[in-house]
CSV table of C-alpha atoms in Angstrom, one decimal:
chain,number,residue,atom,x,y,z
A,1,MET,CA,-26.9,-34.2,29.6
A,2,THR,CA,-27.9,-35.6,26.4
A,3,ASP,CA,-28.3,-34.7,23.0
A,4,VAL,CA,-31.9,-34.7,22.8
A,5,THR,CA,-32.3,-32.5,26.6
A,6,GLU,CA,-29.3,-30.1,25.2
A,7,THR,CA,-31.5,-28.9,21.6
A,8,ALA,CA,-34.4,-28.3,24.3
A,9,GLN,CA,-32.6,-26.4,26.8
A,10,HIS,CA,-30.9,-24.0,23.7
A,11,ARG,CA,-34.0,-24.2,21.5
A,12,GLY,CA,-35.6,-23.2,24.4
A,13,ARG,CA,-33.7,-20.4,25.6
A,14,ALA,CA,-33.9,-19.1,22.4
A,15,LEU,CA,-37.5,-18.9,22.0
A,16,LEU,CA,-37.2,-16.9,24.7
A,17,ASP,CA,-35.1,-14.8,23.6
A,18,LEU,CA,-37.6,-14.6,21.0
A,19,GLY,CA,-40.6,-13.6,23.5
A,20,ARG,CA,-42.1,-16.6,23.0
A,21,PRO,CA,-42.4,-18.5,26.7
A,22,ALA,CA,-45.0,-20.6,26.8
A,23,GLU,CA,-43.5,-22.7,23.3
A,24,ALA,CA,-40.2,-22.0,25.5
A,25,GLU,CA,-41.6,-23.7,29.0
A,26,ARG,CA,-43.4,-27.1,26.8
A,27,LEU,CA,-38.8,-27.0,25.9
A,28,ILE,CA,-37.3,-26.5,29.1
A,29,ARG,CA,-40.0,-29.1,30.8
A,30,GLN,CA,-39.2,-31.8,28.6
A,31,ALA,CA,-35.5,-31.4,29.1
A,32,LEU,CA,-36.4,-31.2,33.2
A,33,SER,CA,-37.7,-33.8,33.2
A,34,ALA,CA,-34.0,-35.4,32.1
A,35,ARG,CA,-32.6,-32.8,34.9
A,36,PRO,CA,-34.6,-32.6,37.1
A,37,ASP,CA,-31.6,-30.7,39.8
A,38,ASP,CA,-30.0,-28.5,37.1
A,39,ALA,CA,-30.4,-24.9,38.3
A,40,GLU,CA,-30.1,-23.4,35.1
A,41,LEU,CA,-33.1,-25.0,33.5
A,42,HIS,CA,-34.4,-23.9,36.1
A,43,HIS,CA,-33.3,-20.6,36.0
A,44,LEU,CA,-34.9,-20.9,32.2
A,45,MET,CA,-38.1,-22.2,33.8
A,46,GLY,CA,-38.5,-19.1,35.5
A,47,ARG,CA,-37.7,-16.7,33.1
A,48,ALA,CA,-40.3,-18.5,30.7
A,49,LEU,CA,-42.8,-18.5,34.3
A,50,LEU,CA,-42.2,-14.3,35.0
A,51,ALA,CA,-43.1,-13.4,31.3
A,52,GLN,CA,-46.1,-15.3,31.4
A,53,GLU,CA,-46.9,-13.0,34.8
A,54,ARG,CA,-47.2,-16.4,36.6
A,55,CYS,CA,-44.9,-14.8,39.7
A,56,ASP,CA,-45.6,-17.8,42.3
A,57,GLU,CA,-45.0,-20.2,39.5
A,58,ALA,CA,-41.7,-18.3,38.2
A,59,ILE,CA,-40.5,-17.5,42.4
A,60,GLU,CA,-40.5,-21.6,43.0
A,61,SER,CA,-38.5,-21.8,40.2
A,62,SER,CA,-36.2,-19.7,40.9
A,63,ARG,CA,-35.7,-20.6,44.6
A,64,ARG,CA,-35.2,-24.9,43.1
A,65,ALA,CA,-32.3,-23.0,40.8
A,66,LEU,CA,-30.5,-21.6,43.6
A,67,ALA,CA,-31.0,-24.8,45.9
A,68,SER,CA,-29.3,-26.4,43.5
A,69,ASP,CA,-26.3,-23.5,43.3
A,70,PRO,CA,-26.4,-20.6,45.7
A,71,GLN,CA,-24.1,-18.6,43.5
A,72,HIS,CA,-25.9,-18.2,40.1
A,73,VAL,CA,-26.8,-14.6,40.4
A,74,GLY,CA,-28.9,-15.3,37.3
A,75,ALA,CA,-31.5,-17.1,39.6
A,76,MET,CA,-31.4,-14.6,41.9
A,77,TYR,CA,-31.9,-11.4,40.2
A,78,LEU,CA,-34.9,-13.1,38.9
A,79,LEU,CA,-36.5,-14.5,42.6
A,80,ALA,CA,-36.1,-10.6,42.7
A,81,CYS,CA,-37.4,-9.6,39.6
A,82,ALA,CA,-40.7,-11.8,40.1
A,83,HIS,CA,-41.2,-10.3,43.8
A,84,ALA,CA,-40.8,-6.8,42.5
A,85,ALA,CA,-43.3,-7.8,40.1
A,86,GLU,CA,-45.7,-9.3,42.2
A,87,GLY,CA,-45.1,-6.0,44.4
A,88,ASP,CA,-43.4,-7.5,47.2
A,89,ASN,CA,-40.2,-4.6,46.8
A,90,ASP,CA,-39.1,-5.7,50.5
A,91,ARG,CA,-38.1,-8.9,49.3
A,92,ALA,CA,-36.9,-8.3,45.7
A,93,ARG,CA,-34.4,-5.8,47.7
A,94,HIS,CA,-33.2,-8.6,50.3
A,95,VAL,CA,-32.9,-10.4,47.6
A,96,VAL,CA,-31.2,-8.0,45.3
A,97,ASP,CA,-28.6,-6.7,48.2
A,98,GLY,CA,-28.0,-10.9,48.7
A,99,ALA,CA,-27.0,-10.4,44.9
A,100,LEU,CA,-25.1,-8.0,45.0
A,101,GLN,CA,-23.1,-10.2,47.3
A,102,VAL,CA,-22.2,-12.2,45.5
A,103,ALA,CA,-21.8,-9.9,43.0
A,104,PRO,CA,-21.2,-6.9,43.2
A,105,GLU,CA,-19.5,-6.3,39.7
A,106,ALA,CA,-23.2,-6.8,38.0
A,107,ALA,CA,-24.2,-3.7,36.8
A,108,ALA,CA,-27.8,-5.3,35.6
A,109,LEU,CA,-28.1,-6.2,39.3
A,110,HIS,CA,-27.3,-2.5,40.1
A,111,SER,CA,-30.2,-1.3,37.4
A,112,LEU,CA,-32.7,-3.7,39.5
A,113,LYS,CA,-32.0,-2.3,43.0
A,114,GLY,CA,-32.4,1.7,41.4
A,115,ALA,CA,-35.9,0.5,40.4
A,116,ILE,CA,-36.6,-1.0,43.0
A,117,LEU,CA,-35.5,1.9,45.3
A,118,ALA,CA,-37.9,4.5,42.8
A,119,ARG,CA,-40.9,2.2,43.8
A,120,GLN,CA,-39.6,2.1,47.2
A,121,GLY,CA,-39.6,5.9,47.3
A,122,PHE,CA,-36.0,6.0,48.1
A,123,THR,CA,-35.3,9.1,44.3
A,124,GLU,CA,-32.5,9.8,45.8
A,125,ALA,CA,-30.6,6.2,46.3
A,126,ALA,CA,-32.6,4.9,42.9
A,127,LEU,CA,-30.7,6.7,41.1
A,128,THR,CA,-27.4,6.4,43.1
A,129,SER,CA,-27.6,2.6,42.2
A,130,VAL,CA,-28.6,2.7,38.9
A,131,GLU,CA,-25.9,5.8,37.8
A,132,HIS,CA,-23.5,2.9,39.0
A,133,ALA,CA,-25.0,0.5,37.4
A,134,ARG,CA,-24.4,2.5,34.3
A,135,GLY,CA,-21.3,3.3,35.3
A,136,LEU,CA,-20.1,-0.6,35.2
A,137,ASP,CA,-21.2,-1.0,32.0
A,138,PRO,CA,-22.1,2.3,30.1
A,139,GLU,CA,-22.2,0.0,27.0
A,140,ASP,CA,-25.2,-1.8,27.8
A,141,PRO,CA,-28.4,-0.5,26.1
A,142,ASP,CA,-30.2,-2.5,28.0
A,143,VAL,CA,-29.0,-1.1,31.5
A,144,VAL,CA,-28.8,2.5,29.6
A,145,ALA,CA,-33.2,2.0,29.2
A,146,HIS,CA,-32.9,0.5,33.0
A,147,HIS,CA,-31.0,4.0,33.7
A,148,ALA,CA,-33.8,6.0,31.6
A,149,ALA,CA,-36.8,4.3,33.3
A,150,VAL,CA,-36.1,5.6,36.9
A,151,LEU,CA,-35.5,8.9,35.8
A,152,TYR,CA,-38.9,8.8,34.0
A,153,ASP,CA,-39.7,7.7,37.5
A,154,LEU,CA,-38.5,10.3,39.0
A,155,ARG,CA,-40.1,12.6,35.9
A,156,ARG,CA,-36.6,14.0,35.0
A,157,ASN,CA,-38.0,14.3,31.8
A,158,PRO,CA,-35.5,16.0,29.8
A,159,GLU,CA,-32.6,14.3,30.5
A,160,ALA,CA,-35.3,10.6,30.4
A,161,ALA,CA,-35.2,11.8,27.1
A,162,ALA,CA,-31.6,11.5,26.5
A,163,ALA,CA,-30.8,8.0,27.9
A,164,VAL,CA,-33.3,6.8,26.1
A,165,ALA,CA,-32.0,8.8,22.9
A,166,ASP,CA,-28.0,6.8,24.6
A,167,ALA,CA,-30.1,3.3,24.2
A,168,LEU,CA,-31.4,3.7,21.3
A,169,ALA,CA,-27.8,4.9,20.3
A,170,LEU,CA,-26.5,0.9,21.3
A,171,ASP,CA,-29.2,-0.3,19.7
A,172,PRO,CA,-31.9,0.9,17.4
A,173,ASP,CA,-33.9,-2.2,18.1
A,174,HIS,CA,-34.5,-1.7,21.8
A,175,ALA,CA,-38.5,-2.1,22.5
A,176,GLU,CA,-38.0,-1.0,26.0
A,177,ALA,CA,-36.7,2.5,24.7
A,178,HIS,CA,-38.8,3.3,22.2
A,179,ARG,CA,-41.5,2.1,24.8
A,180,LEU,CA,-40.4,5.0,27.0
A,181,ARG,CA,-39.9,7.1,24.3
A,182,GLY,CA,-42.9,6.7,23.5
A,183,LEU,CA,-44.0,7.0,27.5
A,184,LEU,CA,-42.2,10.5,27.5
A,185,ALA,CA,-44.2,11.8,24.4
A,186,LEU,CA,-47.5,11.1,26.1
A,187,ARG,CA,-46.6,12.8,29.3
A,188,GLY,CA,-45.8,15.8,27.0
A,189,GLY,CA,-48.5,15.9,24.9
A,190,GLY,CA,-47.2,14.4,22.0
A,191,SER,CA,-49.5,12.1,20.8
A,192,LYS,CA,-47.8,11.6,17.2
A,193,VAL,CA,-44.1,10.8,18.7
A,194,ALA,CA,-45.9,8.4,21.6
A,195,LEU,CA,-47.9,6.5,18.8
A,196,GLU,CA,-45.0,5.8,16.5
A,197,ALA,CA,-43.2,4.6,19.2
A,198,SER,CA,-45.2,2.8,20.7
A,199,ARG,CA,-46.4,0.9,17.4
A,200,GLN,CA,-42.1,-0.1,17.1
A,201,ALA,CA,-42.1,-1.4,20.9
A,202,LEU,CA,-45.1,-3.5,19.9
A,203,ARG,CA,-43.6,-4.8,16.3
A,204,LEU,CA,-40.1,-5.5,18.4
A,205,ASP,CA,-41.7,-7.1,21.1
A,206,PRO,CA,-45.3,-8.5,20.2
A,207,THR,CA,-46.0,-11.0,23.8
A,208,ASP,CA,-45.2,-7.6,26.1
A,209,PRO,CA,-48.3,-7.2,27.7
A,210,ASN,CA,-47.7,-3.5,28.5
A,211,TYR,CA,-45.9,-2.9,25.3
A,212,ARG,CA,-50.2,-3.3,23.8
A,213,HIS,CA,-51.4,-1.2,27.0
A,214,ASP,CA,-49.4,1.9,25.5
A,215,LEU,CA,-50.1,1.6,22.1
A,216,ALA,CA,-53.6,1.4,22.8
A,217,MET,CA,-53.4,4.5,25.0
A,218,ALA,CA,-51.4,6.1,22.3
A,219,MET,CA,-54.2,5.0,20.0
A,220,LYS,CA,-56.7,7.3,22.1
A,221,ALA,CA,-54.7,9.8,22.2
A,222,ARG,CA,-55.1,10.6,19.6
A,223,ASN,CA,-58.1,12.7,20.9
A,224,PRO,CA,-57.0,15.8,22.1
A,225,LEU,CA,-59.6,15.4,25.6
A,226,TYR,CA,-58.1,12.0,26.5
A,227,ALA,CA,-54.6,13.7,25.8
A,228,LEU,CA,-55.1,16.0,27.9
A,229,LEU,CA,-57.3,14.0,30.4
A,230,TYR,CA,-53.8,11.4,30.3
A,231,ARG,CA,-51.9,13.9,31.3
A,232,VAL,CA,-54.1,15.7,34.3
A,233,GLY,CA,-54.6,11.8,35.6
A,234,ASP,CA,-50.3,11.8,34.7
A,235,TRP,CA,-50.0,14.8,37.3
A,236,GLN,CA,-52.7,12.9,40.0
A,237,SER,CA,-50.6,9.8,39.8
A,238,SER,CA,-47.0,11.8,40.7
A,239,LEU,CA,-49.0,14.0,44.5
A,240,PRO,CA,-48.5,13.1,47.9
A,241,GLY,CA,-51.7,11.1,48.4
A,242,ALA,CA,-53.7,13.1,51.2
A,243,ALA,CA,-52.9,15.9,47.6
A,244,ARG,CA,-54.8,13.2,45.2
A,245,TYR,CA,-57.7,12.2,48.1
A,246,ALA,CA,-58.1,16.9,47.9
A,247,PHE,CA,-58.3,16.1,44.1
A,248,ILE,CA,-60.7,13.8,44.1
A,249,LEU,CA,-62.9,15.7,46.1
A,250,ALA,CA,-62.7,19.2,44.8
A,251,PRO,CA,-65.3,19.2,42.2
A,252,PHE,CA,-67.4,18.3,45.7
A,253,VAL,CA,-66.0,20.2,48.1
A,254,LEU,CA,-66.5,23.0,44.9
A,255,ASN,CA,-70.4,21.7,44.4
A,256,ARG,CA,-70.8,22.7,48.1
A,257,ALA,CA,-69.3,26.0,47.9
A,258,LEU,CA,-71.6,27.2,45.3
A,259,ARG,CA,-74.9,26.3,47.3
A,260,PRO,CA,-75.5,29.3,48.6
A,261,PHE,CA,-74.9,31.0,45.4
A,262,ASP,CA,-77.0,29.4,43.3
A,263,ASP,CA,-79.1,32.8,42.0
A,264,HIS,CA,-75.9,33.7,40.6
A,265,LEU,CA,-75.5,33.4,36.6
A,266,TRP,CA,-71.6,33.2,37.3
A,267,ALA,CA,-72.0,30.0,40.3
A,268,ARG,CA,-74.7,28.2,38.2
A,269,VAL,CA,-72.2,28.2,34.7
A,270,LEU,CA,-69.0,27.3,37.5
A,271,LEU,CA,-70.8,24.5,38.2
A,272,VAL,CA,-71.8,23.2,34.9
A,273,LEU,CA,-68.6,23.5,34.0
A,274,VAL,CA,-67.2,21.9,36.6
A,275,VAL,CA,-69.9,18.3,36.7
A,276,GLY,CA,-69.6,18.5,32.3
A,277,ALA,CA,-65.7,18.3,33.5
A,278,VAL,CA,-66.1,15.7,36.1
A,279,LEU,CA,-68.4,13.5,33.1
A,280,VAL,CA,-66.1,13.8,30.8
A,281,MET,CA,-63.0,12.7,33.1
A,282,TRP,CA,-65.3,9.2,34.3
A,283,ALA,CA,-66.8,9.1,31.0
A,284,LEU,CA,-63.9,9.1,28.0
A,285,GLU,CA,-62.2,6.0,29.5
A,286,PRO,CA,-64.5,3.3,28.1
A,287,LEU,CA,-66.0,5.8,25.0
A,288,MET,CA,-62.0,5.3,23.8
A,289,ASN,CA,-62.3,2.0,24.3
A,290,THR,CA,-65.5,1.8,22.9
A,291,VAL,CA,-64.2,3.2,19.9
A,292,LEU,CA,-61.2,0.3,20.2
A,293,LEU,CA,-63.2,-2.0,20.0
A,294,CYS,CA,-64.5,-1.1,16.6
A,295,SER,CA,-61.1,-1.9,15.6
A,296,ARG,CA,-60.1,-5.4,14.8
A,297,PHE,CA,-56.4,-4.2,14.6
A,298,ALA,CA,-56.7,-2.0,18.0
A,299,ARG,CA,-59.5,-4.6,19.9
A,300,ARG,CA,-56.1,-6.8,20.2
A,301,LEU,CA,-54.8,-4.5,22.0
A,302,LEU,CA,-57.4,-4.1,25.0
A,303,PRO,CA,-56.6,-6.5,28.3
A,304,ARG,CA,-59.0,-9.2,29.1
A,305,ASP,CA,-60.6,-6.7,32.3
A,306,ALA,CA,-60.9,-3.7,29.9
A,307,THR,CA,-62.7,-4.9,27.1
A,308,LEU,CA,-65.2,-6.8,30.5
A,309,ALA,CA,-65.2,-2.8,31.9
A,310,THR,CA,-65.7,-0.9,28.2
A,311,TYR,CA,-68.5,-4.2,27.7
A,312,GLY,CA,-70.5,-3.4,30.8
A,313,PHE,CA,-70.0,0.3,30.8
A,314,LEU,CA,-72.4,0.1,27.5
A,315,ALA,CA,-75.1,-2.7,28.6
A,316,TYR,CA,-75.3,0.4,31.6
A,317,LEU,CA,-75.9,3.0,29.3
A,318,ALA,CA,-77.6,1.5,26.7
A,319,THR,CA,-80.6,0.6,29.1
A,320,ALA,CA,-80.0,3.9,30.3
A,321,ALA,CA,-80.7,5.1,27.2
A,322,GLY,CA,-84.3,3.6,27.1
A,323,CYS,CA,-85.0,4.6,30.4
A,324,ALA,CA,-84.5,8.2,30.2
A,325,VAL,CA,-85.7,8.2,26.5
A,326,THR,CA,-89.5,6.2,27.8
A,327,GLY,CA,-89.7,8.9,30.8
A,328,LEU,CA,-89.5,11.7,28.1
A,329,VAL,CA,-91.8,10.7,25.4
A,330,SER,CA,-94.2,9.9,28.2
A,331,GLY,CA,-93.7,13.0,30.4
A,332,ARG,CA,-92.8,10.9,33.2
A,333,GLY,CA,-89.4,11.6,35.9
A,334,GLU,CA,-89.2,8.0,37.4
A,335,PRO,CA,-87.3,6.2,34.1
A,336,VAL,CA,-85.7,9.3,33.8
A,337,LEU,CA,-84.8,9.8,37.1
A,338,LEU,CA,-83.6,5.5,37.0
A,339,GLY,CA,-82.5,6.1,34.1
A,340,ALA,CA,-79.5,8.7,35.7
A,341,ALA,CA,-79.3,6.2,38.1
A,342,LEU,CA,-78.2,4.0,35.0
A,343,GLY,CA,-75.9,6.2,33.9
A,344,LEU,CA,-73.3,6.6,37.2
A,345,TRP,CA,-73.1,3.1,36.7
A,346,ALA,CA,-72.2,3.0,33.5
A,347,MET,CA,-69.2,6.0,34.5
A,348,SER,CA,-68.3,3.2,37.5
A,349,ALA,CA,-68.2,-0.1,35.4
A,350,GLY,CA,-66.3,1.9,32.5
A,351,GLN,CA,-63.6,2.7,35.0
A,352,ALA,CA,-63.7,-1.1,36.8
A,353,HIS,CA,-60.5,-2.2,35.0
A,354,THR,CA,-58.5,0.9,36.2
A,355,ILE,CA,-58.9,-0.3,40.4
A,356,ARG,CA,-55.9,-2.3,42.3
A,357,PRO,CA,-56.0,-5.3,41.3
A,358,ARG,CA,-56.5,-6.8,44.9
A,359,LEU,CA,-59.5,-4.9,45.3
A,360,ARG,CA,-61.2,-5.8,41.0
A,361,ARG,CA,-62.3,-8.7,42.4
A,362,LEU,CA,-65.2,-6.8,45.2
A,363,ALA,CA,-65.9,-4.5,42.5
A,364,VAL,CA,-66.6,-7.1,40.2
A,365,VAL,CA,-68.8,-8.9,42.5
A,366,LEU,CA,-70.4,-5.6,44.2
A,367,HIS,CA,-71.7,-5.1,40.1
A,368,LEU,CA,-72.6,-8.6,39.3
A,369,VAL,CA,-75.1,-7.4,42.6
A,370,GLY,CA,-75.6,-3.8,41.6
A,371,GLY,CA,-76.3,-5.4,38.2
A,372,LEU,CA,-79.1,-7.6,39.1
A,373,VAL,CA,-81.0,-5.3,41.6
A,374,ALA,CA,-80.6,-2.5,38.2
A,375,LEU,CA,-82.5,-5.6,36.4
A,376,ALA,CA,-85.2,-5.7,38.4
A,377,ALA,CA,-85.8,-2.3,39.2
A,378,VAL,CA,-86.0,-1.3,35.1
A,379,LEU,CA,-88.0,-4.7,35.1
A,380,SER,CA,-90.2,-3.7,37.5
A,381,LEU,CA,-90.8,-0.1,36.0
A,382,ALA,CA,-91.7,-2.2,32.7
A,383,LEU,CA,-94.4,-4.1,33.8
A,384,THR,CA,-96.2,-2.7,37.6
A,385,GLY,CA,-94.9,1.9,35.8
A,386,THR,CA,-92.7,1.8,38.9
A,387,ALA,CA,-89.6,1.0,40.3
A,388,GLY,CA,-90.4,2.0,44.2
A,389,ALA,CA,-88.1,1.9,46.4
A,390,LEU,CA,-85.3,-0.2,43.9
A,391,LEU,CA,-84.6,3.2,42.5
A,392,THR,CA,-83.8,4.2,45.3
A,393,VAL,CA,-80.9,2.1,45.8
A,394,VAL,CA,-79.7,1.3,42.4
A,395,LEU,CA,-79.2,5.9,42.6
A,396,VAL,CA,-77.8,5.5,45.8
A,397,ALA,CA,-75.8,2.4,45.3
A,398,GLY,CA,-74.7,4.5,42.2
A,399,ILE,CA,-73.3,7.9,43.9
A,400,ALA,CA,-71.3,4.8,46.3
A,401,MET,CA,-70.0,3.0,43.1
A,402,LEU,CA,-68.6,6.0,41.9
A,403,TRP,CA,-67.1,6.5,44.7
A,404,PHE,CA,-65.3,3.9,46.0
A,405,THR,CA,-64.2,3.5,42.0
A,406,SER,CA,-62.3,6.5,42.4
A,407,PHE,CA,-61.2,5.4,46.4
A,408,ALA,CA,-60.4,1.8,45.2
């Protein structure tokens, strides 16, 4: 290896450690042009690509490293991480098991296996793996923080908090431990601690998108209603699939159950409370994102899909408000009803970034089509005085989009 290539490799590794993967990638590619079969360089390239969430390319780089050196444990670890990042936990676990045959005493591999098992729902096996990893290397803050992360996923909050404290005692500047401390505080309702811990994590690693997301969540959680909404959502995510769907359907079922009691005051009050709670749950997320967009610093914390969803929410909401005001001033019901229909689309658009990634593109297409139909309805109302059948389409489709967003 020439001095130039060696320098590029060392500088690339240093930039990776500093959290600057894009700059590291350029240097590592320079080194690879001189040594295309170097396993360690391919491993470093995989690290840089994975840090930029380019999982497919990271997998390819890891495989090239293993083609040059089939016993490269770091490349096996990276390959498993890349598969896990793509959601292919079965393949990630298979890779880790193969790596453990080569390095059975590698604490990081046992720790990673525990995290993968936890994602697959094998809670006891996951805990066994991370505890074994911690037994192999109790002084490694990464391993201890990984133990805390699995405990957090298993909702064993006091034990997770103790593990986080242990990790920070080993390394007070461990970014992931601070992140977990913030997440535990959010789960427990401590928004002030969550904000401080999330800021510290982002300060230590300003390039990690997860840390930016967590700080945004902590900032929104300063609103007590949003903090409560977060805790409800966190609790809901821990429920089995059938129970989650039952929770989503509960307001609709309750509304139907109260219909026979429409003439009772208590039923009307309860129905108003239920409808109000549902509206708050749907509208609070985009409203708080709107607040963040008003701050030059905070708007950089929101990912692009959340920002676009918020702008979509505001566009629908402004149009809905205009229709509603027009209807109230003129005393006509059709503009008010169109405003209500557009309000449904606004709430769906504001939650679009929470849809599972594989369905998000479909949601974007549906909103583009819905937006064009809604625009046609508004123009028809303005030019002819009636939206006609377009009003029914916007209303029914808006209800359908809410259900799609709820289950997607």
